[in-house]
Coordinates of C-alpha atoms in Angstrom, one line a residue:
Chain A
M15 CA 114.7 97.7 91.3
D16 CA 112.3 98.9 94.0
D17 CA 109.9 100.1 91.2
S18 CA 109.8 96.7 89.6
T19 CA 109.2 94.9 92.9
I20 CA 106.4 97.2 94.1
I21 CA 104.7 97.1 90.6
A22 CA 104.9 93.3 90.8
A23 CA 103.3 93.4 94.3
N24 CA 100.6 95.7 92.8
A25 CA 100.0 93.2 89.9
A26 CA 99.8 90.3 92.4
F27 CA 97.1 92.1 94.2
Y28 CA 95.0 92.6 91.1
R29 CA 95.6 89.0 90.0
A30 CA 94.2 87.8 93.4
F31 CA 91.3 90.3 93.1
A32 CA 90.5 89.1 89.6
A33 CA 90.6 85.4 90.8
G34 CA 88.5 86.1 93.9
D35 CA 91.3 84.7 95.9
V36 CA 90.5 85.8 99.5
S37 CA 93.4 84.1 101.1
E38 CA 96.0 85.6 98.7
V39 CA 94.5 89.1 99.1
T40 CA 94.6 88.6 102.8
R41 CA 98.3 87.6 102.6
L42 CA 99.2 90.6 100.5
W43 CA 98.0 93.1 103.2
A44 CA 100.3 94.0 106.1
D45 CA 99.4 91.9 109.2
D46 CA 98.6 94.7 111.5
D47 CA 95.9 97.2 112.3
G48 CA 97.6 100.1 110.7
I49 CA 95.9 99.6 107.4
S50 CA 93.0 101.4 105.7
C51 CA 90.9 101.4 102.6
I52 CA 88.6 103.8 100.7
H53 CA 86.3 101.9 98.3
P54 CA 84.6 104.0 95.6
G55 CA 81.7 106.0 97.1
W56 CA 82.5 105.1 100.7
P57 CA 84.3 106.8 103.6
A58 CA 87.5 105.3 105.0
I59 CA 87.6 102.0 106.8
I60 CA 90.5 101.4 109.2
G61 CA 92.0 98.3 110.8
R62 CA 92.7 94.7 109.7
S63 CA 89.2 93.3 110.5
A64 CA 87.3 96.1 108.8
V65 CA 89.5 96.3 105.7
L66 CA 89.9 92.5 105.1
G67 CA 86.2 92.0 105.9
S68 CA 85.3 94.4 103.1
W69 CA 87.6 92.6 100.6
S70 CA 86.1 89.3 101.6
D71 CA 82.6 90.6 101.0
I72 CA 83.7 91.9 97.6
L73 CA 85.5 88.8 96.5
Q74 CA 82.9 86.3 97.7
N75 CA 80.1 88.2 96.0
A76 CA 78.4 86.1 93.4
G77 CA 78.9 88.9 90.9
L78 CA 82.7 89.2 91.3
P79 CA 83.6 92.1 88.9
R80 CA 86.0 91.6 86.0
I81 CA 89.0 93.7 86.9
A82 CA 92.1 94.7 85.1
V83 CA 94.9 97.1 85.9
A84 CA 96.6 99.6 83.5
Q85 CA 99.3 102.3 83.6
P86 CA 101.0 101.4 86.9
R87 CA 103.5 104.0 88.1
A88 CA 105.5 103.6 91.3
I89 CA 107.0 106.0 93.8
T90 CA 109.2 104.5 96.5
N91 CA 111.2 105.9 99.4
G92 CA 113.1 103.4 101.5
D93 CA 110.6 100.8 102.8
S94 CA 107.5 102.9 101.9
G95 CA 106.0 103.3 98.5
W96 CA 102.9 103.4 96.4
V97 CA 101.6 102.6 92.9
V98 CA 99.1 104.8 91.1
C99 CA 97.2 103.0 88.4
I100 CA 94.0 102.7 86.5
E101 CA 91.6 100.0 87.6
I102 CA 89.1 98.9 85.0
V103 CA 86.1 97.3 86.8
D104 CA 83.5 95.8 84.6
G105 CA 84.6 98.3 81.9
T106 CA 84.6 101.3 84.2
P107 CA 87.9 103.1 85.0
F108 CA 88.9 104.1 88.4
A109 CA 92.0 106.0 89.5
A110 CA 93.5 103.9 92.2
T111 CA 96.4 104.1 94.6
N112 CA 97.9 101.2 96.5
H113 CA 100.3 102.1 99.3
F114 CA 102.8 99.4 100.5
R115 CA 105.3 99.0 103.3
R116 CA 108.2 96.6 102.8
I117 CA 108.1 94.1 105.6
E118 CA 110.8 91.4 105.9
G119 CA 111.7 92.1 102.3
A120 CA 108.2 91.9 100.8
W121 CA 105.9 94.8 99.9
R122 CA 102.6 94.5 101.8
L123 CA 99.5 96.7 101.3
V124 CA 98.8 99.3 103.9
H125 CA 96.3 101.5 102.1
H126 CA 94.0 101.2 99.0
Q127 CA 91.9 104.0 97.5
A128 CA 90.0 103.9 94.3
S129 CA 88.2 107.0 92.8
P130 CA 85.8 107.2 89.8
I131 CA 87.2 108.9 86.8
A132 CA 84.6 111.2 85.4
Q133 CA 85.8 112.2 82.0
I134 CA 87.0 109.0 80.2
A135 CA 85.1 106.0 79.1
T136 CA 87.9 103.5 79.4
A137 CA 91.6 103.9 79.9
H138 CA 92.2 102.5 76.4
E139 CA 89.9 105.0 74.8
A140 CA 91.4 108.0 76.6
T141 CA 92.9 110.7 74.5
A142 CA 94.5 114.0 75.2
D143 CA 91.1 115.7 74.6
D144 CA 89.8 113.9 77.7
L145 CA 92.2 115.9 79.8
D146 CA 91.0 119.3 78.3
P147 CA 90.4 121.4 81.5
K148 CA 87.2 122.8 79.9
R149 CA 85.8 119.3 80.3
R150 CA 86.7 119.2 84.0
V151 CA 83.7 118.5 86.1
H152 CA 85.1 119.5 89.5
Chain B
M27 CA 102.6 112.0 119.7
D28 CA 103.1 111.1 116.0
D29 CA 99.3 111.1 115.5
S30 CA 98.9 114.6 116.9
T31 CA 101.8 116.0 114.8
I32 CA 100.6 114.4 111.5
I33 CA 97.0 115.5 112.2
A34 CA 98.3 119.0 112.8
A35 CA 100.1 118.9 109.5
N36 CA 96.9 117.7 107.8
A37 CA 95.0 120.6 109.4
A38 CA 97.6 123.1 108.3
F39 CA 97.1 121.8 104.7
Y40 CA 93.3 122.4 104.8
R41 CA 93.8 125.9 106.5
A42 CA 96.1 126.8 103.6
F43 CA 93.7 125.4 101.1
A44 CA 90.8 127.3 102.6
A45 CA 92.8 130.5 102.6
G46 CA 93.9 130.0 99.0
D47 CA 97.5 130.3 100.2
V48 CA 99.6 128.9 97.3
S49 CA 103.0 129.5 99.0
E50 CA 101.9 127.7 102.2
V51 CA 100.4 124.7 100.2
T52 CA 103.7 124.6 98.2
R53 CA 105.7 124.6 101.4
L54 CA 103.7 121.7 102.9
W55 CA 104.5 119.4 100.0
A56 CA 107.8 117.5 100.0
D57 CA 110.4 119.2 97.9
D58 CA 111.0 116.4 95.4
D59 CA 109.5 114.7 92.4
G60 CA 108.3 111.7 94.3
I61 CA 104.9 113.2 94.9
S62 CA 101.5 112.5 93.4
C63 CA 97.9 113.6 93.5
I64 CA 94.5 112.3 92.4
H65 CA 91.8 115.0 92.3
P66 CA 88.1 114.0 92.2
G67 CA 87.2 112.7 88.7
W68 CA 90.8 112.7 87.4
P69 CA 93.6 110.2 86.8
A70 CA 96.8 110.6 88.8
I71 CA 99.3 113.3 88.3
I72 CA 102.9 112.8 89.3
G73 CA 105.9 115.0 90.0
R74 CA 106.3 118.4 91.8
S75 CA 105.6 120.5 88.7
A76 CA 102.4 118.8 87.8
V77 CA 101.1 118.4 91.4
L78 CA 101.8 121.9 92.6
G79 CA 100.6 123.3 89.2
S80 CA 97.3 121.7 89.8
W81 CA 97.0 123.2 93.3
S82 CA 98.0 126.6 92.1
D83 CA 95.2 126.4 89.5
I84 CA 92.7 125.3 92.1
L85 CA 93.7 127.9 94.7
Q86 CA 94.0 130.8 92.2
N87 CA 90.6 130.1 90.7
A88 CA 88.2 133.0 91.2
G89 CA 85.7 130.5 92.6
L90 CA 87.9 129.1 95.4
P91 CA 85.8 126.5 97.1
R92 CA 84.8 126.7 100.7
I93 CA 86.6 123.7 102.3
A94 CA 86.4 122.1 105.7
V95 CA 87.9 118.9 107.1
A96 CA 86.2 116.5 109.5
Q97 CA 87.0 113.2 111.2
P98 CA 90.8 113.0 110.7
R99 CA 92.3 109.7 111.7
A100 CA 96.0 109.0 111.5
I101 CA 98.1 106.0 110.9
T102 CA 101.9 106.3 111.2
N103 CA 104.8 104.0 110.9
G104 CA 108.2 105.6 111.5
D105 CA 108.7 108.5 109.2
S106 CA 105.8 107.6 107.0
G107 CA 102.1 108.1 107.7
W108 CA 98.8 109.2 106.4
V109 CA 95.5 110.8 107.6
V110 CA 92.1 109.7 106.3
C111 CA 89.5 112.4 106.7
I112 CA 86.3 113.8 105.2
E113 CA 86.7 117.0 103.1
I114 CA 83.6 119.1 102.8
V115 CA 83.9 121.2 99.6
D116 CA 81.2 123.7 99.0
G117 CA 78.9 121.4 101.1
T118 CA 79.8 118.2 99.3
P119 CA 81.7 115.5 101.2
F120 CA 84.8 113.6 99.8
A121 CA 86.7 110.8 101.4
A122 CA 90.3 112.0 101.3
T123 CA 93.7 110.6 102.2
N124 CA 96.8 112.7 102.7
H125 CA 100.1 110.8 102.9
F126 CA 103.1 112.4 104.5
R127 CA 106.8 111.7 105.0
R128 CA 108.6 113.1 107.9
I129 CA 111.6 115.2 106.5
E130 CA 113.9 116.9 108.9
G131 CA 111.4 116.6 111.7
A132 CA 108.4 118.0 109.7
W133 CA 105.6 116.0 108.1
R134 CA 105.4 116.9 104.3
L135 CA 102.8 115.8 101.9
V136 CA 103.7 113.2 99.3
H137 CA 100.3 112.0 98.0
H138 CA 96.8 113.4 98.1
Q139 CA 93.6 111.6 96.9
A140 CA 90.0 112.7 97.3
S141 CA 87.0 110.5 96.3
P142 CA 83.4 111.4 96.1
I143 CA 81.2 109.8 98.8
A144 CA 78.0 108.6 97.1
Q145 CA 75.7 107.9 99.9
I146 CA 75.8 110.8 102.4
A147 CA 74.7 114.4 101.9
T148 CA 77.2 115.8 104.4
A149 CA 79.4 114.2 107.0
H150 CA 77.4 115.8 109.7
E151 CA 74.1 114.4 108.5
A152 CA 75.4 110.8 108.1
T153 CA 73.8 108.1 110.2
A154 CA 74.2 104.4 110.5
D155 CA 71.5 103.9 107.9
D156 CA 73.8 105.5 105.3
L157 CA 76.1 102.6 105.6
D158 CA 73.5 100.0 105.0
P159 CA 75.1 97.7 102.4
K160 CA 71.7 97.5 100.5
R161 CA 72.3 101.2 99.7
R162 CA 75.8 100.6 98.4
V163 CA 76.1 101.8 94.8
H164 CA 79.3 100.0 93.8

């Protein structure tokens, strides 16, 4: 039950991201300063103003990326939990984690991190060969 | 108080990593299957066997990397919390997050994710110019 509700919250986040819906993305994050985000290639940003400012910049960009989410898997423990998933941004896959806290019955984002995946072209094209340790780059 | 104890747990993890101490790294992770890890360039791995197996592989590698941690910043909420920090691995910086759960009074790792930082050579050399949005790669 927790897994399905947190995966639904994760899906809602990506729907809002895909739609460029700043107000919905803002609503989905916890309304306090104990939130943080690591965008690909960047150090961490902390606090509601910095985190939501970064999302507003991304979503209001004229070149809003096409984004899809695949392979969500949830881990929950009481009112904390997270979803690991593959983000596909303009065709490029990222390994992403979205951490949530359940606040008044609703899962709200508290941390987001997305990392480039080096060895696969897209999540759909990935095969077992892609996970061959000999191909590991780091 | 919580911030200092979780930052101490984060430091203990990097000390064990730097020392190649598999048993200490194993002890620092929560002893259940609700743990996950995203190494640079890789999709998520989930579960105690997969996560600790990956750390054992890294730490027992003949070419154990030199690792240091900088700029740890903590966010805690009850018995959940995380530390964002810069990992410097063989001179290359990564933006890392270590998520912990407090179990019987001790912070234990439940999720680790490290992402390459594109725009700075090392954390110590970073300046405000490095964060110029015009230099943003993604």
